[in-house]
Amino acid sequence: SEWTKEQVADWLMKHDLPQMRELLKDCDGRGLLYLNHYLKYGDLKLILKSLHEDAVQRTGRSLSFIELARFQSILNERKRSS
């Protein structure tokens, strides 16, 4: 995906994912694709631990697992429709 950081941020807000928007503020479209790939095929325990640590460092809050699940669901739905 050739989305810019701003387009990713807008897309996350459009889908009511404010914590993911804050966490992924430096992420472009290609980064979203990589993150989705890691979530699907990587070591989930390690990925969740890393995302939690990133969330605490960047936002001062723990990552909402429910928001992360919605994020992944929306990404997968978008991928199927494209």
C-alpha positions as a Python dict, from the first residue, in 0.01 Angstrom:
ca = {
    (1, 'S'): (0, 0, 0),
    (2, 'E'): (124, 347, -86),
    (3, 'W'): (-61, 523, 195),
    (4, 'T'): (116, 806, 372),
    (5, 'K'): (138, 836, 750),
    (6, 'E'): (-144, 1091, 737),
    (7, 'Q'): (-368, 857, 537),
    (8, 'V'): (-302, 575, 786),
    (9, 'A'): (-388, 807, 1076),
    (10, 'D'): (-710, 918, 903),
    (11, 'W'): (-806, 557, 827),
    (12, 'L'): (-751, 455, 1191),
    (13, 'M'): (-968, 744, 1315),
    (14, 'K'): (-1238, 665, 1056),
    (15, 'H'): (-1257, 318, 1212),
    (16, 'D'): (-1262, 456, 1569),
    (17, 'L'): (-918, 320, 1665),
    (18, 'P'): (-771, 617, 1854),
    (19, 'Q'): (-518, 419, 2055),
    (20, 'M'): (-388, 241, 1745),
    (21, 'R'): (-368, 581, 1571),
    (22, 'E'): (-153, 714, 1850),
    (23, 'L'): (61, 400, 1858),
    (24, 'L'): (109, 390, 1480),
    (25, 'K'): (157, 763, 1419),
    (26, 'D'): (484, 697, 1232),
    (27, 'C'): (345, 408, 1028),
    (28, 'D'): (266, 428, 657),
    (29, 'G'): (65, 185, 444),
    (30, 'R'): (355, -53, 395),
    (31, 'G'): (408, -62, 771),
    (32, 'L'): (42, -157, 820),
    (33, 'L'): (85, -448, 581),
    (34, 'Y'): (394, -569, 767),
    (35, 'L'): (220, -537, 1103),
    (36, 'N'): (-76, -736, 974),
    (37, 'H'): (162, -1004, 845),
    (38, 'Y'): (340, -1025, 1183),
    (39, 'L'): (8, -1050, 1365),
    (40, 'K'): (-105, -1335, 1138),
    (41, 'Y'): (215, -1537, 1106),
    (42, 'G'): (457, -1430, 1380),
    (43, 'D'): (510, -1540, 1738),
    (44, 'L'): (190, -1389, 1879),
    (45, 'K'): (312, -1388, 2240),
    (46, 'L'): (625, -1194, 2145),
    (47, 'I'): (433, -956, 1919),
    (48, 'L'): (173, -878, 2185),
    (49, 'K'): (449, -817, 2439),
    (50, 'S'): (626, -580, 2199),
    (51, 'L'): (306, -395, 2112),
    (52, 'H'): (225, -358, 2482),
    (53, 'E'): (572, -217, 2554),
    (54, 'D'): (546, 21, 2256),
    (55, 'A'): (203, 139, 2371),
    (56, 'V'): (323, 211, 2723),
    (57, 'Q'): (632, 392, 2592),
    (58, 'R'): (451, 597, 2326),
    (59, 'T'): (114, 661, 2492),
    (60, 'G'): (168, 599, 2861),
    (61, 'R'): (-116, 343, 2855),
    (62, 'S'): (-148, -30, 2806),
    (63, 'L'): (-269, -144, 2468),
    (64, 'S'): (-638, -227, 2452),
    (65, 'F'): (-660, -589, 2338),
    (66, 'I'): (-1014, -525, 2213),
    (67, 'E'): (-896, -233, 2000),
    (68, 'L'): (-609, -444, 1866),
    (69, 'A'): (-854, -722, 1775),
    (70, 'R'): (-1083, -473, 1597),
    (71, 'F'): (-781, -330, 1416),
    (72, 'Q'): (-676, -673, 1289),
    (73, 'S'): (-1032, -759, 1190),
    (74, 'I'): (-1070, -437, 990),
    (75, 'L'): (-733, -488, 822),
    (76, 'N'): (-821, -842, 721),
    (77, 'E'): (-1161, -729, 592),
    (78, 'R'): (-998, -454, 385),
    (79, 'K'): (-745, -698, 242),
    (80, 'R'): (-1020, -940, 136),
    (81, 'S'): (-1218, -664, -36),
    (82, 'S'): (-922, -531, -237),
}
